[in-house]
Coordinates of C-alpha atoms in Angstrom, one line a residue:
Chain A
X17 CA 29.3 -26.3 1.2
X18 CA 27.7 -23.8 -1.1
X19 CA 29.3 -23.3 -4.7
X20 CA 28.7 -20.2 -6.7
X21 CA 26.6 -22.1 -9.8
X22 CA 24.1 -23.1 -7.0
X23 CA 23.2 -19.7 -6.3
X24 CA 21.1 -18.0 -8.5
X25 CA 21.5 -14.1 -7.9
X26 CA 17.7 -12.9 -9.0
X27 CA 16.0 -15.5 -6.9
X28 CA 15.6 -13.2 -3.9
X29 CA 14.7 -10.2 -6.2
X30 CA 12.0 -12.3 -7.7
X31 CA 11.2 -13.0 -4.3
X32 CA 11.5 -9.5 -2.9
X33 CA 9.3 -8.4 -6.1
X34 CA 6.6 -9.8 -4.4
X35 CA 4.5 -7.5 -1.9
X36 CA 3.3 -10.0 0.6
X37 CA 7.3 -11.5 0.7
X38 CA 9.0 -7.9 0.5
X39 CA 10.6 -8.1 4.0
X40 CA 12.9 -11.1 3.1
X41 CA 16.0 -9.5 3.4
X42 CA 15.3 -8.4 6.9
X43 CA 15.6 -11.2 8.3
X44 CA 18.4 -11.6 11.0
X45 CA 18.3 -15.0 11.2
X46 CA 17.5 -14.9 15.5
X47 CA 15.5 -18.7 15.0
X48 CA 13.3 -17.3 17.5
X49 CA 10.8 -18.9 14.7
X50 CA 12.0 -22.5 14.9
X51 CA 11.0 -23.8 18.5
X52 CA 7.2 -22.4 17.4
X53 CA 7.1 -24.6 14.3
X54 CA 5.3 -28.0 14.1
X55 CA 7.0 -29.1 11.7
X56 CA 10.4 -28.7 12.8
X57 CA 9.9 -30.8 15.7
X58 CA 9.5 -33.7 13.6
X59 CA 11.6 -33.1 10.5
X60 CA 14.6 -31.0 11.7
X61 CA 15.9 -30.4 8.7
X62 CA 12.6 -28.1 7.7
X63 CA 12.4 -24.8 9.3
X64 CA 11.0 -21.4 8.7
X65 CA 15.1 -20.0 9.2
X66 CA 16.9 -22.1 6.9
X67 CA 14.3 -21.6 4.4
X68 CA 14.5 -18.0 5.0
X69 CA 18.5 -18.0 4.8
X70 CA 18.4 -20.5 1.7
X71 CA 16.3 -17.8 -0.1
X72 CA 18.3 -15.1 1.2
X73 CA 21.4 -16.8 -0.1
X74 CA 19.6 -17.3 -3.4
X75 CA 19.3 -21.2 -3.7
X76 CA 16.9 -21.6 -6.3
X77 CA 17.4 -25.3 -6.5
X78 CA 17.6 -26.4 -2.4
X79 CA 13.9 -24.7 -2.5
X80 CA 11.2 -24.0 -5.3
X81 CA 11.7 -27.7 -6.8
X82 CA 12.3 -29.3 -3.6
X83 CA 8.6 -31.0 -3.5
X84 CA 9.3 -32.7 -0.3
X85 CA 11.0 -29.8 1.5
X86 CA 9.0 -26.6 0.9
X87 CA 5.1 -28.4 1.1
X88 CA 5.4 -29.6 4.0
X89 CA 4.9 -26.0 6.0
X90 CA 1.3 -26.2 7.4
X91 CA 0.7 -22.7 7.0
X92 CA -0.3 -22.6 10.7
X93 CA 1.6 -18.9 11.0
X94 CA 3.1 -19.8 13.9
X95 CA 6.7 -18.1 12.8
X96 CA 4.9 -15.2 11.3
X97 CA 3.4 -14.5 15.1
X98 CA 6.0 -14.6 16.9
X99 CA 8.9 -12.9 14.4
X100 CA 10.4 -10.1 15.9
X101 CA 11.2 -8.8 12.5
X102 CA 7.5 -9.0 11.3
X103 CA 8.9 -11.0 8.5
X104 CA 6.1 -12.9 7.8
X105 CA 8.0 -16.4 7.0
X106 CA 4.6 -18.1 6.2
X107 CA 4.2 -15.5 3.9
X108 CA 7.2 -15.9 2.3
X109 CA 6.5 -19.5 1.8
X110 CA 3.6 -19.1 -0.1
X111 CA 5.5 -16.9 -2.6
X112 CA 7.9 -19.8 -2.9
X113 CA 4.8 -22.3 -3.2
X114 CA 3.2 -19.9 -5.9
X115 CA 6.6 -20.4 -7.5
X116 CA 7.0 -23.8 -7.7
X117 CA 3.2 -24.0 -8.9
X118 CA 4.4 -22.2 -11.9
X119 CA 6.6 -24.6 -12.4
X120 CA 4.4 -27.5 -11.7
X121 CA 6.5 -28.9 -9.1
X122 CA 3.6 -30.0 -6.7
X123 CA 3.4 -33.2 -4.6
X124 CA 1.6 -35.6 -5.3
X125 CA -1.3 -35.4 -2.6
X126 CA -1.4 -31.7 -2.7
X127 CA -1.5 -32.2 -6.6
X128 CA -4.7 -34.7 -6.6
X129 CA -6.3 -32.1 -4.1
X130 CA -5.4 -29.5 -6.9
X131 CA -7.3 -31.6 -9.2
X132 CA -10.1 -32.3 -7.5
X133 CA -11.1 -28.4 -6.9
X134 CA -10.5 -28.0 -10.8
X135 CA -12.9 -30.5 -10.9
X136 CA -15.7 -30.1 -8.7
X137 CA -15.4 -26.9 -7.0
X138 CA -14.2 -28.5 -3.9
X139 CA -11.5 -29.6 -1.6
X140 CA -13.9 -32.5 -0.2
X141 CA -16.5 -33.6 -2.9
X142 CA -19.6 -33.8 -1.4
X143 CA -22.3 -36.4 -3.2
X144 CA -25.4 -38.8 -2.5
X145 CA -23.6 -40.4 0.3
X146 CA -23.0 -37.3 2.4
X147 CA -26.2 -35.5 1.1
X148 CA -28.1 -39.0 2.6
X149 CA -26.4 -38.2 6.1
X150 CA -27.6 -34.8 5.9
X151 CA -31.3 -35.2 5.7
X152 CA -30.9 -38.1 8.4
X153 CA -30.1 -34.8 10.4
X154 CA -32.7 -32.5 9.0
X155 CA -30.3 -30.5 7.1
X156 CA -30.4 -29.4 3.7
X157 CA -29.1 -30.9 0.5
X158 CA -25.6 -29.0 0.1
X159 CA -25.9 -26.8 -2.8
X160 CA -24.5 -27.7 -6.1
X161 CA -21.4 -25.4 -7.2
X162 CA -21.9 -24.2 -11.2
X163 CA -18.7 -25.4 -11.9
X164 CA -18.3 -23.6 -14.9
X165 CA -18.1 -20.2 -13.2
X166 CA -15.1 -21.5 -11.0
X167 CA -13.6 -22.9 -13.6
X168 CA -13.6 -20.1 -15.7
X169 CA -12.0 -17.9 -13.0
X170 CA -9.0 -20.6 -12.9
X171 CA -8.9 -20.5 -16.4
X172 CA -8.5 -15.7 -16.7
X173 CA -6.2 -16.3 -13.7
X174 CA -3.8 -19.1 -16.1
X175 CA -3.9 -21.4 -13.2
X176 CA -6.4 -24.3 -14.9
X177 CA -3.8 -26.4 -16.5
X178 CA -1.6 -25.9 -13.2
X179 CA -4.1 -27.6 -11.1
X180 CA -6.8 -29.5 -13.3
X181 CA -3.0 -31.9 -14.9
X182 CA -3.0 -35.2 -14.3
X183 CA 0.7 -35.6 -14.8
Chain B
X13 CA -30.3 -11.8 13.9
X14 CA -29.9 -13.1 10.7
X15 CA -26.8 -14.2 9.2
X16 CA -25.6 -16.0 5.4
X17 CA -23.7 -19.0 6.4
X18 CA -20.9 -20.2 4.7
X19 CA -20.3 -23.6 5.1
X20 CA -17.3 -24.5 3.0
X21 CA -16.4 -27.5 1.8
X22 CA -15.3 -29.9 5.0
X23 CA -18.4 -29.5 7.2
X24 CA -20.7 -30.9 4.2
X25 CA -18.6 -34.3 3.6
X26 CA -17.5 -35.3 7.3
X27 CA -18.5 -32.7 10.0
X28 CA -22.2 -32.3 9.1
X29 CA -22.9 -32.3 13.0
X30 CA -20.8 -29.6 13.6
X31 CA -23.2 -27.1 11.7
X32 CA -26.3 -29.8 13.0
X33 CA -25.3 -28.4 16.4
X34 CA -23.7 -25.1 15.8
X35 CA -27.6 -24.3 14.3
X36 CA -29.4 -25.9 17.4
X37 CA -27.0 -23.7 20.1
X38 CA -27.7 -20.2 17.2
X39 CA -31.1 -20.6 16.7
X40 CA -31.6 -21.2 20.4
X41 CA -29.6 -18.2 21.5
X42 CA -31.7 -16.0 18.8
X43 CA -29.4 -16.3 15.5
X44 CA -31.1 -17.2 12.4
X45 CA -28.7 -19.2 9.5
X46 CA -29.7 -18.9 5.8
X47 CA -27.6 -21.3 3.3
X48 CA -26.0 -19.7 0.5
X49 CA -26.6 -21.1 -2.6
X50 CA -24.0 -22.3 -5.0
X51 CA -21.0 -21.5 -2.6
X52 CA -17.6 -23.3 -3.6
X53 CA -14.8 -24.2 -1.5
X54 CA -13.7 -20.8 0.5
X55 CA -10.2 -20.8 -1.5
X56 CA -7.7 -21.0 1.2
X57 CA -6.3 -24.0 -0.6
X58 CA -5.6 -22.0 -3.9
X59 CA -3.7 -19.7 -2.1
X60 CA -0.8 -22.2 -2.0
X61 CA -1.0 -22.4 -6.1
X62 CA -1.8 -18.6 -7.2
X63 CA -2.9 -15.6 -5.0
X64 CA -4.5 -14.2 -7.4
X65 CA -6.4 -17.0 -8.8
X66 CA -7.4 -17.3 -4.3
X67 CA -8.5 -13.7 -4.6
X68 CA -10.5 -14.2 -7.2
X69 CA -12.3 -17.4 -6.0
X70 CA -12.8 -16.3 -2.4
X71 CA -14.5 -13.0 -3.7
X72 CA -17.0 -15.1 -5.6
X73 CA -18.2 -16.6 -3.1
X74 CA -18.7 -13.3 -0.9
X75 CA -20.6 -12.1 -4.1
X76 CA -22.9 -14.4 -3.6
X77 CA -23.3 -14.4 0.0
X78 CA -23.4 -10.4 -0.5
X79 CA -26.4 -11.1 -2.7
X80 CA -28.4 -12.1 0.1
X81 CA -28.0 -9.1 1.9
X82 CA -26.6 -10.4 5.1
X83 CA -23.8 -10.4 7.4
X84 CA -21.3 -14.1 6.5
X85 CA -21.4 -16.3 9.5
X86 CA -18.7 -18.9 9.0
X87 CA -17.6 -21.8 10.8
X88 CA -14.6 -22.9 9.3
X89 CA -11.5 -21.0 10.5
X90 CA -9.7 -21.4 7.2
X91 CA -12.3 -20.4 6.1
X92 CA -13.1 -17.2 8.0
X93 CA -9.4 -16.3 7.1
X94 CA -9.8 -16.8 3.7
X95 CA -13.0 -15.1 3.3
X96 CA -12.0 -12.1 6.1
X97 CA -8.6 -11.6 4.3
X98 CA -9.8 -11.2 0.8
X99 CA -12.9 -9.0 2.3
X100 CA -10.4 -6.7 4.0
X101 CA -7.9 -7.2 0.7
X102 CA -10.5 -5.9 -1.7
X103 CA -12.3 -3.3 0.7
X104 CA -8.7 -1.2 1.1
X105 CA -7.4 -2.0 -2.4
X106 CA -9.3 -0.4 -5.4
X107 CA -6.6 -1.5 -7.7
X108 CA -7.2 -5.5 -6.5
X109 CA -10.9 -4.7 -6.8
X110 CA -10.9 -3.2 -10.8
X111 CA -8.8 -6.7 -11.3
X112 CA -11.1 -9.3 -9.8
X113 CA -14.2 -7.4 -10.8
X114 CA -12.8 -7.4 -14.0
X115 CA -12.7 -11.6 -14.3
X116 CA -16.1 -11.9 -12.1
X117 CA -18.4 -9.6 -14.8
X118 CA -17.8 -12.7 -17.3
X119 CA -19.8 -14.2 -14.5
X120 CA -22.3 -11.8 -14.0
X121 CA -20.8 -11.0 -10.7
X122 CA -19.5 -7.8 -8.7
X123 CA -17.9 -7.6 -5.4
X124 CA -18.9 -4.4 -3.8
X125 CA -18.1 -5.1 -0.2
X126 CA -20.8 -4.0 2.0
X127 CA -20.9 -7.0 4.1
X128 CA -18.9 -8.3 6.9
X129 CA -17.8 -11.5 7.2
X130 CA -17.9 -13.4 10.9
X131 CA -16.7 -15.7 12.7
X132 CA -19.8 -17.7 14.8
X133 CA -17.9 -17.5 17.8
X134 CA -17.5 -14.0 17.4
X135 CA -21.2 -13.6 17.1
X136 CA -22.1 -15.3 20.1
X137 CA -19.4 -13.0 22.3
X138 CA -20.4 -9.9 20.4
X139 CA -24.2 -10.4 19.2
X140 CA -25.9 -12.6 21.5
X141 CA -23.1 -11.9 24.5
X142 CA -22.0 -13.9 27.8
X143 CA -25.1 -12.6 30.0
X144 CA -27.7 -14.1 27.6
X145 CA -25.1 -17.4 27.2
X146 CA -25.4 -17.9 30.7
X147 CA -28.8 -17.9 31.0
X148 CA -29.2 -20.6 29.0
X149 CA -25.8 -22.6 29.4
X150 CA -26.1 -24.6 32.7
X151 CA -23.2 -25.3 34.4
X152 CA -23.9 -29.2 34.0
X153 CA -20.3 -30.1 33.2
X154 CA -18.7 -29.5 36.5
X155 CA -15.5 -31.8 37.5
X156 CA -15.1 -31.9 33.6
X157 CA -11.5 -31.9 32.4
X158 CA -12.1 -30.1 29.1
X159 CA -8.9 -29.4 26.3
X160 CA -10.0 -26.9 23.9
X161 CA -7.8 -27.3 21.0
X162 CA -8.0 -23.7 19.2
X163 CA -7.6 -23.9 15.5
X164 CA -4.6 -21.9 14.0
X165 CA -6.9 -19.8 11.5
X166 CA -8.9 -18.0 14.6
X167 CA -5.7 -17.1 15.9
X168 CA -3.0 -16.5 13.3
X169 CA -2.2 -13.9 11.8
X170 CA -4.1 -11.8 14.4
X171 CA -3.2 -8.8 12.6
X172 CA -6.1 -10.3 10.0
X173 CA -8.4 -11.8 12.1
X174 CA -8.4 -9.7 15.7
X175 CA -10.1 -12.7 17.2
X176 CA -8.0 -13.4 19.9
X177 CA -4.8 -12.9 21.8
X178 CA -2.5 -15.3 19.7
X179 CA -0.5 -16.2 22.2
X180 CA -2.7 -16.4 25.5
X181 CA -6.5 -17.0 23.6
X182 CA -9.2 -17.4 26.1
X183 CA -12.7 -16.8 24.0
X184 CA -13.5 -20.5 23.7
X185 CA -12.1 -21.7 27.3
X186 CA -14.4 -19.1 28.7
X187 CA -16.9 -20.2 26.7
X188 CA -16.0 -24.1 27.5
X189 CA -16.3 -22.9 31.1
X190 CA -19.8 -21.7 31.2
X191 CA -20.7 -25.8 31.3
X192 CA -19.2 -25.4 34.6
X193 CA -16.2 -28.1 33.6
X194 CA -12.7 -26.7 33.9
X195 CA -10.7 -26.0 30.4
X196 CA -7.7 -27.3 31.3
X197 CA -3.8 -26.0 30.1
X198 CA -1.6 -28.2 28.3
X199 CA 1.7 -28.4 26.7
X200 CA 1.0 -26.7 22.9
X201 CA -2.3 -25.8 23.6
X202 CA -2.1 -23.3 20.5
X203 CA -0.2 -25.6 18.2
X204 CA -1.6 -26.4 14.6
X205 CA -3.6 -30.2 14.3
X206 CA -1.4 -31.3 11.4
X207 CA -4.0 -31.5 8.9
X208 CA -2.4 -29.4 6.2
X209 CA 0.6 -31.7 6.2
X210 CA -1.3 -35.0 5.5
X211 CA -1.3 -34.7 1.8
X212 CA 2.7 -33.5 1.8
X213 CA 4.1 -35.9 4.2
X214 CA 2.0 -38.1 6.0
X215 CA 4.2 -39.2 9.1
X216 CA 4.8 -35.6 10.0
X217 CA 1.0 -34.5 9.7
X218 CA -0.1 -37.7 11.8
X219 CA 3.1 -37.0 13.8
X220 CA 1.8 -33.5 15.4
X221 CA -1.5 -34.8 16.0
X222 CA -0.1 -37.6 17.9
X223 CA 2.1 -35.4 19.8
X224 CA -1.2 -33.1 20.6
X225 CA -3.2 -36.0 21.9
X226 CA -0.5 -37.3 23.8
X227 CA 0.1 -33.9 25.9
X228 CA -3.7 -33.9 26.2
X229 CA -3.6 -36.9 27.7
X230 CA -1.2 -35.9 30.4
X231 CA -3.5 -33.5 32.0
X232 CA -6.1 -36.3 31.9
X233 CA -8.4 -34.4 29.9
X234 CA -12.2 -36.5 29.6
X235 CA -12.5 -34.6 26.4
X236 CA -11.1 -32.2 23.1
X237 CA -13.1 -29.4 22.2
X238 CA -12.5 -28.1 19.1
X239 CA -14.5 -25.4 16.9
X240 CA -12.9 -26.3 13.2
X241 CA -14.0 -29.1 10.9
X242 CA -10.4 -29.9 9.6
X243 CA -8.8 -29.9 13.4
X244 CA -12.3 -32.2 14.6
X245 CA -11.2 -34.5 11.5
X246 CA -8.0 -34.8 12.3
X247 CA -8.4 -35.6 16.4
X248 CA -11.6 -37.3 15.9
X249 CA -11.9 -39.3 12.5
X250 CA -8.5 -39.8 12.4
X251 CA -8.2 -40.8 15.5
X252 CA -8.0 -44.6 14.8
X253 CA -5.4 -43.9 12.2
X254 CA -3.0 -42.4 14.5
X255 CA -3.6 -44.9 17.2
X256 CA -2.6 -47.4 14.6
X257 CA 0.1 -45.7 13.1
X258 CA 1.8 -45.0 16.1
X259 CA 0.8 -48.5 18.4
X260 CA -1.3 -46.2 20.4
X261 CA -4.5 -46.6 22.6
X262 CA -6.1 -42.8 23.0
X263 CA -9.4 -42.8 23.1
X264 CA -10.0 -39.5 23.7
X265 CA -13.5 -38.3 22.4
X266 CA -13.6 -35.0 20.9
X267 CA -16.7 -32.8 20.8
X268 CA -17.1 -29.6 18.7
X269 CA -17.5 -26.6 20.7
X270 CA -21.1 -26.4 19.6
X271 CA -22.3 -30.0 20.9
X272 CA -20.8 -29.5 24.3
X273 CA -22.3 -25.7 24.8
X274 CA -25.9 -27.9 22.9
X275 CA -25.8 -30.6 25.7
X276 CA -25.3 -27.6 28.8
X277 CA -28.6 -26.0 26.6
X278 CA -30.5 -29.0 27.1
X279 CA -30.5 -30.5 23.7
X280 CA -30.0 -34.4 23.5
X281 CA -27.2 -37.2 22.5
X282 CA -28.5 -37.6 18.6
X283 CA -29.9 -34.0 18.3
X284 CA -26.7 -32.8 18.4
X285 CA -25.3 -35.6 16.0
X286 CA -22.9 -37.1 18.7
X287 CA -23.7 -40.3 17.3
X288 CA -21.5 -39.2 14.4
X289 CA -18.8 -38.4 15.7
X290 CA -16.0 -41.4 15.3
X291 CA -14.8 -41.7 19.0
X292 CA -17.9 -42.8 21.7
X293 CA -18.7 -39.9 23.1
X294 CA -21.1 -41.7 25.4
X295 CA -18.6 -40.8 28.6
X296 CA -19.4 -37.2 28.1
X297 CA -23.0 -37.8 28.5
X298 CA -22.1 -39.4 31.8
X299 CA -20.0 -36.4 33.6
X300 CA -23.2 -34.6 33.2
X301 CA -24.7 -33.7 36.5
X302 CA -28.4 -33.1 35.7

């Protein structure tokens, strides 16, 4: 049951706005998606066409704060292959992701992964314990990142506070 | 042939002896790999948070690589999408370009896109090609049951990365079949590894993987073969964790592409770092014939 103050009428414009998401309205809602994705398998309340249909239908709420909902898409592009419609649901996933960013509403693992690239650079810190393993091998050291030049570009693009929080 | 290689961030902290081997098997076959210096993580994460804080980050990192004057081997698929996307982004946009080169002069850096960025695989098929391959791949492996897993980011969105059909791939079974073992088919063969889900909801990440190694299973595979650091993590380091997790017994060892096409080339057990990897690999060395 959907009541009108759940829906929020510029939510799919805002989404629309958005070149890489523009398609969203075309969507028929043909689920030819859903057997494809990995996710739904496991979780069958996630799939690419009721999050397409929920941001269609303008539910703000169900979506861009749901933290355990809209993260858990692997962004394997499964449903953008095979869409008939050339969507591009994976796509439009990542605009809603960018939006709840803004919004800070991150889970918590993808948040401390956030925090460590802020921080060194890196998804996976690499340090004296891997660098050891390395020239076991015979490979080289792996090169220090200046950390101030990737920071800097986080900081002109306003994202630094988004990803370097602790809270 | 000479090539930049960017290594990203995975390979360095778990999957060093996937570039140990994937530089054995290049150099033999005539490729040349020079590090570039001061490279960050390839972006593909930030992509989730900002695209155009991603843009921005990924085309550092080609500036630098672009300093070197070389064509960007890579051996990551996320990676390679990353790095290919905002390559292709920045050479057809000019407006995207003024905007990042705008933030990147702060850092003394310009993107001028005069490189191409490629995947290793693609190399070897292109570059070095299947006649040369064979000549030095022996057909060691035969009566092997081989699964190749393919990662999601060689394959999807094709539109990006041309590597591949999407649906149907057969670059790195053909490749897998030069050893003379048989890449066999299995349920999901194209399916993502799960990785990407860990750090949202752990039971469903751990919950595809599981459901990939069971399938693999099925066909009574002797081995994975995968060519990505994340998917290699997740099958191989992981392993244990999933058998746990699930009250499983597996088992199954999991070999980049690079160390089994390294052990048809001749090279040996630790050269290729297969002591590293988590599961024994020890009954691969076995099925080999000579």
């Amino acid at each position: 049951m959907i009541d009108d103050d759940m829906i929020d009428s510029g939510f799919r414009m805002d989404v629309r706005n958005i070149a890489e998401s523009a398609k969203l309205m075309a969507c028929q809602q043909c689920g030819k998606c859903t057997p494809f994705c990995p996710i739904t398998r496991l979780n069958s309340d996630f799939s690419p066409r009721k999050l397409i249909r929920m941001t269609q239908l303008g539910l703000h709420k169900r979506v861009v704060p749901n933290k355990k909902y809209l993260w858990l898409c692997a962004n394997c592009y499964a449903c953008s292959e095979i869409c008939s419609q050339q969507i591009d649901p994976t796509e439009i996933i990542v605009s809603l992701k960018n939006m709840a960013a803004r919004i800070k509403k991150i889970p918590v693992g993808k948040k401390s992964m956030y925090g460590q690239i802020a921080k060194t650079g890196l998804v996976f810190e690499v340090g004296e314990e891997q660098n050891a393993i390395r020239e076991e091998m015979g490979l080289d050291p792996f090169s220090e990142v200046d950390v101030s030049q990737t920071e800097h570009i986080l900081k002109a693009t306003g994202v630094y506070d988004i990803m370097a929080r602790r809270k | 042939m000479d090539f930049s290689l960017f290594l990203g961030c995975a390979i360095p902290f778990q999957e060093s002896n996937y570039e140990l081997s994937a530089r054995k098997v290049m150099g033999e076959l005539g490729v040349n790999l020079e590090n570039i210096p001061g490279a960050a993580c390839c972006g593909h994460e930030i992509e989730q948070v900002d695209r155009d804080a991603y843009m921005v980050w990924a085309a550092r990192n080609l500036c630098i690589a672009e300093e070197m004057d070389l064509d960007i081997a890579v051996l990551c698929p996320s990676c390679f999408l990353t790095l290919k996307t905002v390559d292709q982004t920045l050479k057809n946009d000019p407006k995207k370009k003024v905007y990042v080169n705008d933030i990147l002069k702060d850092i003394g850096m310009e993107f001028k896109g005069t490189k191409e960025v490629r995947y290793w695989v693609q190399i070897l098929l292109d570059d070095v090609g299947m006649d040369r391959m064979r000549e030095l791949i022996s057909p060691d492996f035969k009566g092997a049951r081989l699964a190749v897993h393919y990662g999601c980011h060689i394959l999807r969105p094709s539109k990006v990365l041309n590597f591949d059909d999407p649906i149907r791939p057969r670059n790195i079974d053909d490749l897998v079949e030069l050893t003379g073992g048989t890449s066999v088919d299995y349920v999901d063969k194209t399916m993502c590894c799960g990785m990407p889900t860990l750090t949202s909801d752990m039971k469903v990440g751990l919950g595809i993987a599981r459901s990939k190694l069971d399938n693999v299973r099925k066909v009574n595979a002797d081995a994975m073969v995968t060519s990505c650091p994340i998917c290699h993590m997740m099958f191989d380091s992981n392993q244990p964790w999933i058998e746990k997790t699930f009250d499983e017994k597996y088992g199954i060892p999991v070999l980049h592409l690079s160390q089994l096409l390294g052990l048809a080339m001749g090279f040996d057990y630790k050269e290729l770092g297969l002591d590293r990897n988590t599961v024994d690999t020890k009954s691969i060395i076995k099925l080999k014939k000579s």
